[in-house]
Short mmCIF file of C-alpha atoms in Angstrom, two decimals:
data_model
loop_
_atom_site.label_atom_id
_atom_site.label_comp_id
_atom_site.label_asym_id
_atom_site.label_seq_id
_atom_site.Cartn_x
_atom_site.Cartn_y
_atom_site.Cartn_z
CA MET A 1 0.35 29.63 38.19
CA LEU A 2 -0.16 31.38 34.86
CA ARG A 3 2.59 29.30 33.29
CA ARG A 4 0.99 26.09 34.56
CA THR A 5 -2.42 27.17 33.24
CA LEU A 6 -0.99 27.92 29.80
CA THR A 7 0.77 24.55 29.76
CA VAL A 8 -2.48 22.73 30.58
CA LEU A 9 -4.40 24.69 27.93
CA PHE A 10 -1.74 23.90 25.34
CA GLY A 11 -1.95 20.21 26.20
CA ILE A 12 -5.73 20.26 25.81
CA LEU A 13 -5.43 22.03 22.46
CA VAL A 14 -2.90 19.50 21.12
CA ALA A 15 -4.99 16.57 22.34
CA GLY A 16 -8.06 18.05 20.70
CA CYS A 17 -6.27 18.45 17.38
CA ALA A 18 -5.05 14.86 17.54
CA THR A 19 -8.55 13.58 18.21
CA HIS A 20 -10.49 15.76 15.77
CA PRO A 21 -8.52 16.74 12.68
CA VAL A 22 -9.60 20.17 11.53
CA ALA A 23 -9.49 21.22 7.90
CA THR A 24 -6.95 23.95 7.25
CA SER A 25 -6.36 25.93 4.10
CA HIS A 26 -3.84 24.29 1.79
CA THR A 27 -3.51 25.35 -1.81
CA ARG A 28 -4.02 22.51 -4.26
CA LEU A 29 -1.30 22.78 -6.86
CA ARG A 30 -1.91 22.15 -10.55
CA GLY A 31 -0.21 22.79 -13.87
CA ALA A 32 3.06 24.71 -13.93
CA ASP A 33 2.94 25.42 -10.18
CA LEU A 34 2.84 21.69 -9.45
CA ASP A 35 5.53 20.99 -12.06
CA ARG A 36 7.88 23.45 -10.37
CA ARG A 37 7.13 22.07 -6.93
CA ILE A 38 7.82 18.50 -8.06
CA ALA A 39 11.08 19.50 -9.76
CA ARG A 40 12.30 21.21 -6.58
CA LEU A 41 11.38 18.27 -4.36
CA MET A 42 12.93 15.68 -6.68
CA GLU A 43 16.19 17.60 -6.84
CA ALA A 44 16.31 18.16 -3.09
CA ALA A 45 15.62 14.50 -2.26
CA ASN A 46 17.65 12.99 -5.13
CA VAL A 47 14.71 11.27 -6.81
CA PRO A 48 15.60 10.37 -10.44
CA GLY A 49 12.10 9.62 -11.75
CA LEU A 50 8.51 10.21 -10.65
CA GLY A 51 5.14 9.52 -12.24
CA VAL A 52 2.20 11.58 -10.98
CA ALA A 53 -1.48 11.05 -11.77
CA ILE A 54 -4.38 13.16 -10.54
CA ILE A 55 -7.97 11.97 -10.37
CA GLU A 56 -10.83 14.41 -9.81
CA ASN A 57 -14.43 13.36 -9.29
CA GLY A 58 -13.48 9.82 -10.24
CA ARG A 59 -11.88 10.75 -13.58
CA VAL A 60 -8.21 10.92 -14.55
CA THR A 61 -7.48 14.59 -15.25
CA SER A 62 -3.67 14.59 -15.38
CA VAL A 63 -0.91 12.03 -15.91
CA LYS A 64 2.69 13.24 -16.08
CA ALA A 65 6.18 11.80 -15.78
CA TYR A 66 9.22 13.66 -14.48
CA GLY A 67 12.93 12.91 -14.56
CA LYS A 68 14.72 9.82 -15.85
CA ARG A 69 13.84 6.17 -16.21
CA ASP A 70 17.52 5.45 -16.87
CA VAL A 71 20.00 7.98 -15.55
CA GLU A 72 23.10 6.46 -17.15
CA LYS A 73 21.54 6.46 -20.61
CA GLY A 74 19.72 9.76 -20.09
CA LEU A 75 16.35 8.23 -20.97
CA PRO A 76 13.25 10.11 -19.75
CA LEU A 77 10.57 8.56 -17.60
CA GLN A 78 7.31 8.51 -19.57
CA THR A 79 3.70 7.91 -18.63
CA ASP A 80 3.83 4.54 -20.41
CA THR A 81 7.18 3.49 -18.89
CA ILE A 82 7.00 0.12 -17.15
CA MET A 83 7.41 0.53 -13.39
CA TYR A 84 7.23 -2.04 -10.62
CA ALA A 85 3.91 -1.76 -8.79
CA ALA A 86 5.19 -3.63 -5.71
CA SER A 87 2.43 -3.77 -3.10
CA LEU A 88 0.05 -1.65 -5.14
CA THR A 89 -0.64 -5.15 -6.48
CA LYS A 90 -2.36 -6.03 -3.20
CA ALA A 91 -5.00 -3.32 -3.59
CA ALA A 92 -5.72 -4.50 -7.12
CA PHE A 93 -5.93 -8.13 -5.99
CA GLY A 94 -8.33 -7.20 -3.20
CA TYR A 95 -10.54 -5.34 -5.66
CA ALA A 96 -10.54 -8.26 -8.12
CA THR A 97 -11.37 -10.64 -5.28
CA MET A 98 -14.46 -8.58 -4.43
CA THR A 99 -15.84 -9.31 -7.89
CA LEU A 100 -15.91 -12.98 -6.83
CA VAL A 101 -17.76 -11.99 -3.68
CA ASP A 102 -20.30 -10.15 -5.84
CA GLU A 103 -20.87 -13.30 -7.87
CA GLY A 104 -21.33 -15.48 -4.79
CA ARG A 105 -18.21 -17.47 -5.64
CA LEU A 106 -16.35 -16.43 -2.49
CA ASP A 107 -17.59 -15.81 1.05
CA PRO A 108 -15.33 -13.15 2.61
CA ASP A 109 -16.21 -14.40 6.09
CA GLY A 110 -16.14 -18.11 5.35
CA THR A 111 -13.17 -20.05 6.71
CA ILE A 112 -10.64 -21.21 4.15
CA ASP A 113 -10.86 -24.82 5.34
CA LYS A 114 -14.24 -24.94 3.56
CA ASP A 115 -12.69 -23.68 0.32
CA LEU A 116 -9.82 -26.17 0.16
CA PRO A 117 -10.23 -29.83 -0.84
CA LYS A 118 -7.87 -30.95 1.89
CA PRO A 119 -6.41 -29.44 5.09
CA LEU A 120 -4.02 -26.55 4.49
CA PRO A 121 -1.04 -28.25 6.24
CA SER A 122 -1.41 -31.17 3.82
CA TYR A 123 0.14 -28.93 1.16
CA GLU A 124 3.94 -28.85 1.34
CA LYS A 125 4.07 -25.06 1.30
CA TYR A 126 1.98 -24.89 4.49
CA ALA A 127 3.21 -28.00 6.32
CA ASP A 128 4.68 -25.78 9.06
CA LEU A 129 1.14 -25.26 10.38
CA SER A 130 0.45 -28.97 10.93
CA ASN A 131 0.45 -28.63 14.72
CA ASP A 132 -1.46 -25.36 14.90
CA PRO A 133 -5.21 -25.59 14.19
CA ARG A 134 -5.59 -21.82 14.15
CA TRP A 135 -5.31 -21.90 10.36
CA LYS A 136 -8.92 -23.11 10.34
CA SER A 137 -10.09 -19.70 11.57
CA LEU A 138 -8.58 -17.81 8.63
CA THR A 139 -11.02 -16.15 6.22
CA PRO A 140 -10.55 -14.13 3.01
CA ALA A 141 -11.49 -10.96 4.91
CA ILE A 142 -8.91 -11.68 7.61
CA LEU A 143 -6.21 -12.30 5.01
CA LEU A 144 -7.02 -9.19 2.93
CA SER A 145 -7.05 -6.94 6.01
CA HIS A 146 -3.70 -8.23 7.30
CA ARG A 147 -5.02 -9.91 10.43
CA SER A 148 -3.64 -13.38 9.67
CA GLY A 149 -1.17 -13.50 12.55
CA PHE A 150 1.73 -14.20 10.17
CA ALA A 151 4.87 -12.15 9.73
CA ASN A 152 5.15 -10.18 6.50
CA PHE A 153 6.95 -13.19 5.02
CA ARG A 154 8.13 -16.35 6.73
CA PHE A 155 11.76 -15.62 5.90
CA TRP A 156 11.60 -12.30 7.82
CA GLN A 157 10.74 -13.40 11.33
CA PRO A 158 10.31 -10.70 13.99
CA GLY A 159 13.60 -9.55 15.44
CA LYS A 160 15.68 -11.82 13.22
CA ASP A 161 17.76 -11.45 10.09
CA TYR A 162 16.64 -12.79 6.73
CA ASP A 163 16.34 -16.57 6.88
CA PRO A 164 15.53 -18.40 3.62
CA ASN A 165 14.52 -21.42 5.72
CA GLY A 166 12.26 -19.50 8.06
CA LYS A 167 9.19 -21.39 9.27
CA LEU A 168 5.63 -20.16 8.80
CA GLN A 169 3.94 -19.59 12.15
CA PHE A 170 1.29 -17.56 13.92
CA TYR A 171 2.43 -14.71 16.14
CA PHE A 172 -1.08 -13.94 17.40
CA ASP A 173 -4.57 -15.36 17.01
CA PRO A 174 -5.98 -14.67 13.53
CA GLY A 175 -8.40 -11.77 13.35
CA THR A 176 -7.36 -10.13 16.62
CA ARG A 177 -5.06 -7.37 15.39
CA PHE A 178 -3.28 -5.84 12.39
CA ALA A 179 0.14 -6.92 11.15
CA TYR A 180 0.94 -6.35 7.48
CA SER A 181 1.50 -9.70 5.79
CA GLY A 182 2.27 -10.48 2.19
CA GLU A 183 2.27 -14.08 3.34
CA GLY A 184 -1.45 -13.79 4.10
CA ILE A 185 -2.23 -12.25 0.71
CA ASN A 186 -0.36 -15.02 -1.09
CA LEU A 187 -2.26 -17.59 0.98
CA LEU A 188 -5.55 -16.21 -0.35
CA GLN A 189 -4.17 -16.56 -3.87
CA PHE A 190 -3.32 -20.18 -3.00
CA VAL A 191 -6.88 -20.77 -1.78
CA LEU A 192 -8.42 -19.31 -4.94
CA GLU A 193 -6.20 -21.33 -7.22
CA ASN A 194 -6.22 -24.64 -5.33
CA GLY A 195 -9.68 -24.53 -3.79
CA LYS A 196 -11.73 -22.50 -6.27
CA HIS A 197 -9.74 -23.31 -9.43
CA ILE A 198 -9.52 -19.59 -10.19
CA ASP A 199 -6.31 -18.57 -11.94
CA VAL A 200 -5.28 -15.27 -10.38
CA ASP A 201 -3.38 -14.14 -13.47
CA THR A 202 -6.56 -14.58 -15.54
CA LEU A 203 -8.69 -13.00 -12.80
CA MET A 204 -6.56 -9.85 -12.72
CA ARG A 205 -6.38 -9.56 -16.48
CA GLU A 206 -10.08 -10.09 -17.18
CA ARG A 207 -11.54 -8.23 -14.22
CA LEU A 208 -9.10 -5.30 -14.09
CA PHE A 209 -6.54 -4.95 -16.86
CA VAL A 210 -9.03 -5.30 -19.73
CA ARG A 211 -11.85 -3.36 -18.06
CA PHE A 212 -9.66 -0.39 -17.18
CA ASP A 213 -7.60 -0.30 -20.40
CA MET A 214 -4.37 -1.32 -18.68
CA ARG A 215 -2.58 -2.44 -21.83
CA ARG A 216 0.94 -2.27 -20.38
CA THR A 217 0.19 -4.03 -17.12
CA SER A 218 0.93 -7.65 -16.28
CA MET A 219 1.34 -9.87 -13.24
CA THR A 220 4.62 -11.15 -14.74
CA TRP A 221 7.38 -9.73 -16.92
CA ARG A 222 6.88 -9.43 -20.67
CA ASP A 223 9.80 -9.14 -23.08
CA ALA A 224 7.91 -6.34 -24.84
CA PHE A 225 8.42 -4.19 -21.72
CA ALA A 226 12.21 -4.07 -22.15
CA ALA A 227 12.24 -1.14 -24.57
CA ASN A 228 10.71 1.26 -22.05
CA VAL A 229 11.31 0.22 -18.46
CA ALA A 230 12.33 2.15 -15.35
CA ILE A 231 15.63 1.30 -13.69
CA GLY A 232 15.39 1.34 -9.89
CA TYR A 233 17.84 3.34 -7.77
CA ASP A 234 18.78 3.07 -4.10
CA GLU A 235 19.14 5.94 -1.61
CA ASN A 236 22.63 6.72 -2.90
CA GLY A 237 21.66 6.71 -6.56
CA LYS A 238 23.07 3.25 -7.29
CA ALA A 239 21.30 1.53 -10.18
CA LEU A 240 19.48 -1.66 -9.12
CA GLY A 241 17.95 -2.61 -12.46
CA HIS A 242 14.42 -3.96 -12.86
CA LYS A 243 13.57 -7.47 -11.67
CA GLN A 244 11.88 -9.60 -14.29
CA ARG A 245 9.35 -11.51 -12.18
CA GLY A 246 8.31 -14.79 -13.73
CA SER A 247 5.64 -16.01 -11.32
CA VAL A 248 2.30 -14.48 -10.32
CA ARG A 249 2.23 -13.21 -6.74
CA ALA A 250 -0.86 -11.45 -5.45
CA ALA A 251 1.29 -9.76 -2.82
CA GLY A 252 3.33 -7.89 -5.41
CA SER A 253 4.48 -9.15 -8.81
CA MET A 254 2.70 -6.57 -11.00
CA ASP A 255 4.45 -4.44 -13.59
CA THR A 256 2.44 -1.41 -14.70
CA THR A 257 2.65 2.24 -15.76
CA VAL A 258 1.50 5.38 -14.01
CA ALA A 259 -1.13 5.87 -16.74
CA ASP A 260 -2.45 2.31 -16.43
CA TYR A 261 -2.67 2.29 -12.65
CA ALA A 262 -4.32 5.72 -12.70
CA ASN A 263 -7.12 4.19 -14.79
CA LEU A 264 -7.52 1.44 -12.23
CA LEU A 265 -7.44 3.84 -9.28
CA ALA A 266 -10.13 5.99 -10.86
CA GLY A 267 -12.25 2.88 -11.33
CA MET A 268 -11.66 1.88 -7.73
CA VAL A 269 -12.77 5.21 -6.27
CA ARG A 270 -15.87 5.13 -8.51
CA GLY A 271 -16.60 1.54 -7.55
CA GLU A 272 -16.77 0.43 -11.15
CA GLY A 273 -17.17 -3.32 -11.60
CA LEU A 274 -18.56 -3.86 -8.10
CA SER A 275 -22.02 -3.60 -6.60
CA ASP A 276 -22.52 -0.81 -4.09
CA ALA A 277 -22.54 -3.39 -1.31
CA ALA A 278 -19.28 -5.02 -2.41
CA HIS A 279 -17.57 -1.65 -2.89
CA LYS A 280 -18.66 -0.55 0.56
CA ARG A 281 -17.37 -3.78 2.08
CA TRP A 282 -14.04 -3.36 0.27
CA LEU A 283 -13.61 0.05 1.91
CA THR A 284 -15.04 -0.73 5.36
CA PRO A 285 -12.29 -0.87 8.01
CA ALA A 286 -11.97 -4.34 9.50
CA VAL A 287 -9.46 -3.34 12.16
CA ARG A 288 -8.13 -0.23 13.90
CA ILE A 289 -4.38 0.29 13.71
CA ARG A 290 -2.44 1.64 16.67
CA SER A 291 1.11 0.51 16.00
CA VAL A 292 3.57 3.39 15.92
CA ARG A 293 4.83 2.31 12.49
CA GLN A 294 3.81 -0.23 9.88
CA PHE A 295 7.21 -1.95 9.70
CA PRO A 296 8.52 -4.09 11.23
CA THR A 297 5.08 -5.64 11.29
CA ILE A 298 5.26 -7.33 14.69
CA GLY A 299 6.73 -6.21 18.00
CA LEU A 300 6.41 -2.42 17.80
CA PRO A 301 4.76 -0.43 20.59
CA ASP A 302 1.35 1.17 20.19
CA SER A 303 0.89 4.89 19.63
CA SER A 304 -1.94 7.41 19.84
CA ASP A 305 -0.52 9.43 16.92
CA ASN A 306 -3.24 8.26 14.53
CA ASP A 307 -6.21 7.97 16.89
CA GLY A 308 -7.51 11.27 15.57
CA ILE A 309 -7.74 9.95 12.01
CA SER A 310 -9.06 6.48 12.94
CA LEU A 311 -6.32 4.71 11.03
CA GLY A 312 -7.47 1.26 9.97
CA TYR A 313 -7.40 -1.38 7.29
CA ALA A 314 -10.11 -2.62 4.98
CA LEU A 315 -10.01 -5.50 2.46
CA GLY A 316 -6.87 -4.54 0.56
CA VAL A 317 -6.33 -0.86 1.39
CA GLY A 318 -5.58 1.27 4.41
CA THR A 319 -8.25 3.71 5.63
CA PHE A 320 -8.33 6.92 7.61
CA THR A 321 -10.51 9.96 8.24
CA SER A 322 -9.08 13.07 6.61
CA PRO A 323 -10.29 16.66 7.15
CA GLN A 324 -12.09 16.11 3.82
CA GLY A 325 -13.81 12.91 4.92
CA LYS A 326 -13.10 9.21 4.60
CA ALA A 327 -9.99 8.26 2.65
CA PHE A 328 -8.17 5.13 1.53
CA PHE A 329 -4.60 4.46 0.48
CA LYS A 330 -2.13 1.83 -0.61
CA GLU A 331 1.64 1.89 -0.83
CA GLY A 332 4.17 -0.09 -2.82
CA HIS A 333 7.75 -0.44 -1.65
CA ASP A 334 10.83 -2.38 -2.68
CA ASP A 335 14.50 -1.59 -3.16
CA GLY A 336 14.53 1.07 -5.87
CA THR A 337 10.75 1.46 -5.87
CA ASN A 338 8.38 3.69 -3.90
CA ASN A 339 4.71 4.16 -4.78
CA VAL A 340 1.60 5.46 -3.05
CA ALA A 341 -2.03 6.02 -3.98
CA VAL A 342 -4.42 8.11 -1.84
CA CYS A 343 -8.12 8.76 -2.49
CA ILE A 344 -10.79 10.86 -0.77
CA GLU A 345 -13.98 8.80 -0.94
CA GLY A 346 -16.55 11.61 -0.97
CA SER A 347 -15.00 13.87 -3.62
CA LYS A 348 -13.49 10.90 -5.50
CA ASN A 349 -10.25 12.85 -5.76
CA CYS A 350 -7.00 10.85 -5.78
CA VAL A 351 -3.29 11.17 -6.29
CA LEU A 352 -0.97 8.43 -7.53
CA LEU A 353 2.80 8.75 -7.06
CA MET A 354 5.18 6.18 -8.57
CA SER A 355 8.94 6.50 -8.22
CA ASN A 356 11.91 4.46 -9.40
CA SER A 357 13.88 5.45 -6.32
CA SER A 358 14.16 4.45 -2.68
CA ASN A 359 14.15 8.20 -2.00
CA GLY A 360 10.66 8.68 -3.41
CA GLU A 361 9.02 8.26 -0.02
CA LYS A 362 10.93 11.30 1.27
CA ILE A 363 8.71 13.67 -0.75
CA PHE A 364 5.39 11.80 -0.66
CA ALA A 365 3.97 13.42 2.47
CA TYR A 366 4.37 16.86 0.92
CA LEU A 367 3.07 15.94 -2.53
CA ILE A 368 -0.04 14.20 -1.22
CA ASP A 369 -1.17 17.44 0.40
CA ASP A 370 0.08 19.54 -2.52
CA VAL A 371 -2.31 17.71 -4.83
CA LEU A 372 -5.26 16.83 -2.58
CA GLY A 373 -5.13 19.59 0.03
CA LYS A 374 -4.77 18.87 3.73
CA THR A 375 -5.24 15.13 4.29
CA CYS A 376 -3.61 14.23 7.63
CA PHE A 377 -2.05 11.23 5.88
CA PRO A 378 -0.29 8.94 8.43
CA TRP A 379 3.18 9.76 7.11
CA TYR A 380 5.20 8.69 10.17
CA TRP A 381 3.37 5.38 10.48
CA ASP A 382 4.22 4.78 6.83
CA SER A 383 7.88 5.79 7.38
CA TYR A 384 7.49 8.60 4.84
CA ILE A 385 10.00 10.76 6.66
CA PRO A 386 10.48 14.04 4.72
CA TYR A 387 13.90 14.58 3.17
CA ASP A 388 14.29 17.84 5.09
CA HIS A 389 13.72 16.20 8.50
CA PRO A 390 16.37 13.49 8.71
CA GLU A 391 16.24 13.74 12.52
CA TRP A 392 12.87 11.96 12.40
CA ARG A 393 14.35 8.94 10.60
CA THR A 394 15.40 6.86 13.58
CA ALA A 395 15.95 3.11 13.90
CA LYS A 396 13.78 3.00 16.99
CA PRO A 397 10.35 4.60 16.50
CA VAL A 398 9.38 7.54 18.69
CA VAL A 399 5.97 6.94 20.27
CA ASN A 400 3.31 9.69 20.37
CA ALA A 401 5.50 12.36 18.81
CA HIS A 402 4.29 12.60 15.22
CA PRO A 403 0.50 13.07 14.90
CA ALA A 404 -0.60 12.84 11.29
CA CYS A 405 -1.92 16.40 11.15
CA THR A 406 1.26 18.11 12.36
CA LEU A 407 3.63 17.64 9.41
#
């Protein structure tokens, strides 16, 4: 009887912690203590290079680079080294788009059929949707919050191998649930350029890169970047080079530096360049997320792991409730690249981590809390499995076993 009572009490305690994250003491590391911690983690997880920026009260207070940008040549990673932003681009694009909302040039809740001069399927790129009228219900807000109903990209269809001839299709009704989709972000770029005659390259440069002094940031490759660029490395340390992207893609073509993106992130958490109303809308969750993991984007079971932090998605960034209050985040991932930015809205404290390694994500969960204090970041949902817990890195996700606050 006593054993059964203790079991019940333990279950109630765990459920309570999952539902109401409680702040616990966690030393915030700075200076030499943080340097030593980063060095140990990078060595343990085989991460060649890492850029780290800290923002406090909306101001950049520290930007440092650790390790190598090119291991073979022994070249150090520097704070002005060009690194691939990957999907950090999406957060920037969402923020730039909100400046158009502020000006009344874009209705976030207006359907895209009103923004285009002709039906979307009339364009060759979107002809696959000719027999599905659901495209008419898409809005900028739906696309920015990953509720389009599309797969991440048409050539990665759920449950199938890469198919360069994959067809674009809806997997659920737009607006009804979350499924991360670069396809949806690029569609909004298409709408801006073909319906509003707004060049996204110019939009990003004028609204963000100039305003936030991002002098070594571009939506496409520049030859001037070649002298100081980070080489990407896979999990085994194999050099993958640095792709020189020649076309603007809102979903992720940006090259930047840890110093440049830190300036942008500080501006984002302050709300600079946006009205209070637009900034609030940018950060207001449009959907709750209950999938056990973010990828693959469609077909995974639901989980209650992140119910306690109210995991959701706003108009370009993920959102959750930390023990320190509301927070937002955005990741960037590609072969040889791992990035993440996390901000606490109330204190305006942020951390930016940019790595030239596929192993970078294996130390992110620890470093986020090392810099910001206890956050309850949804590390398992983001597949940020710590290097020292390889048993958690499974092909099939484990449901309801990894609450965000129990790392």
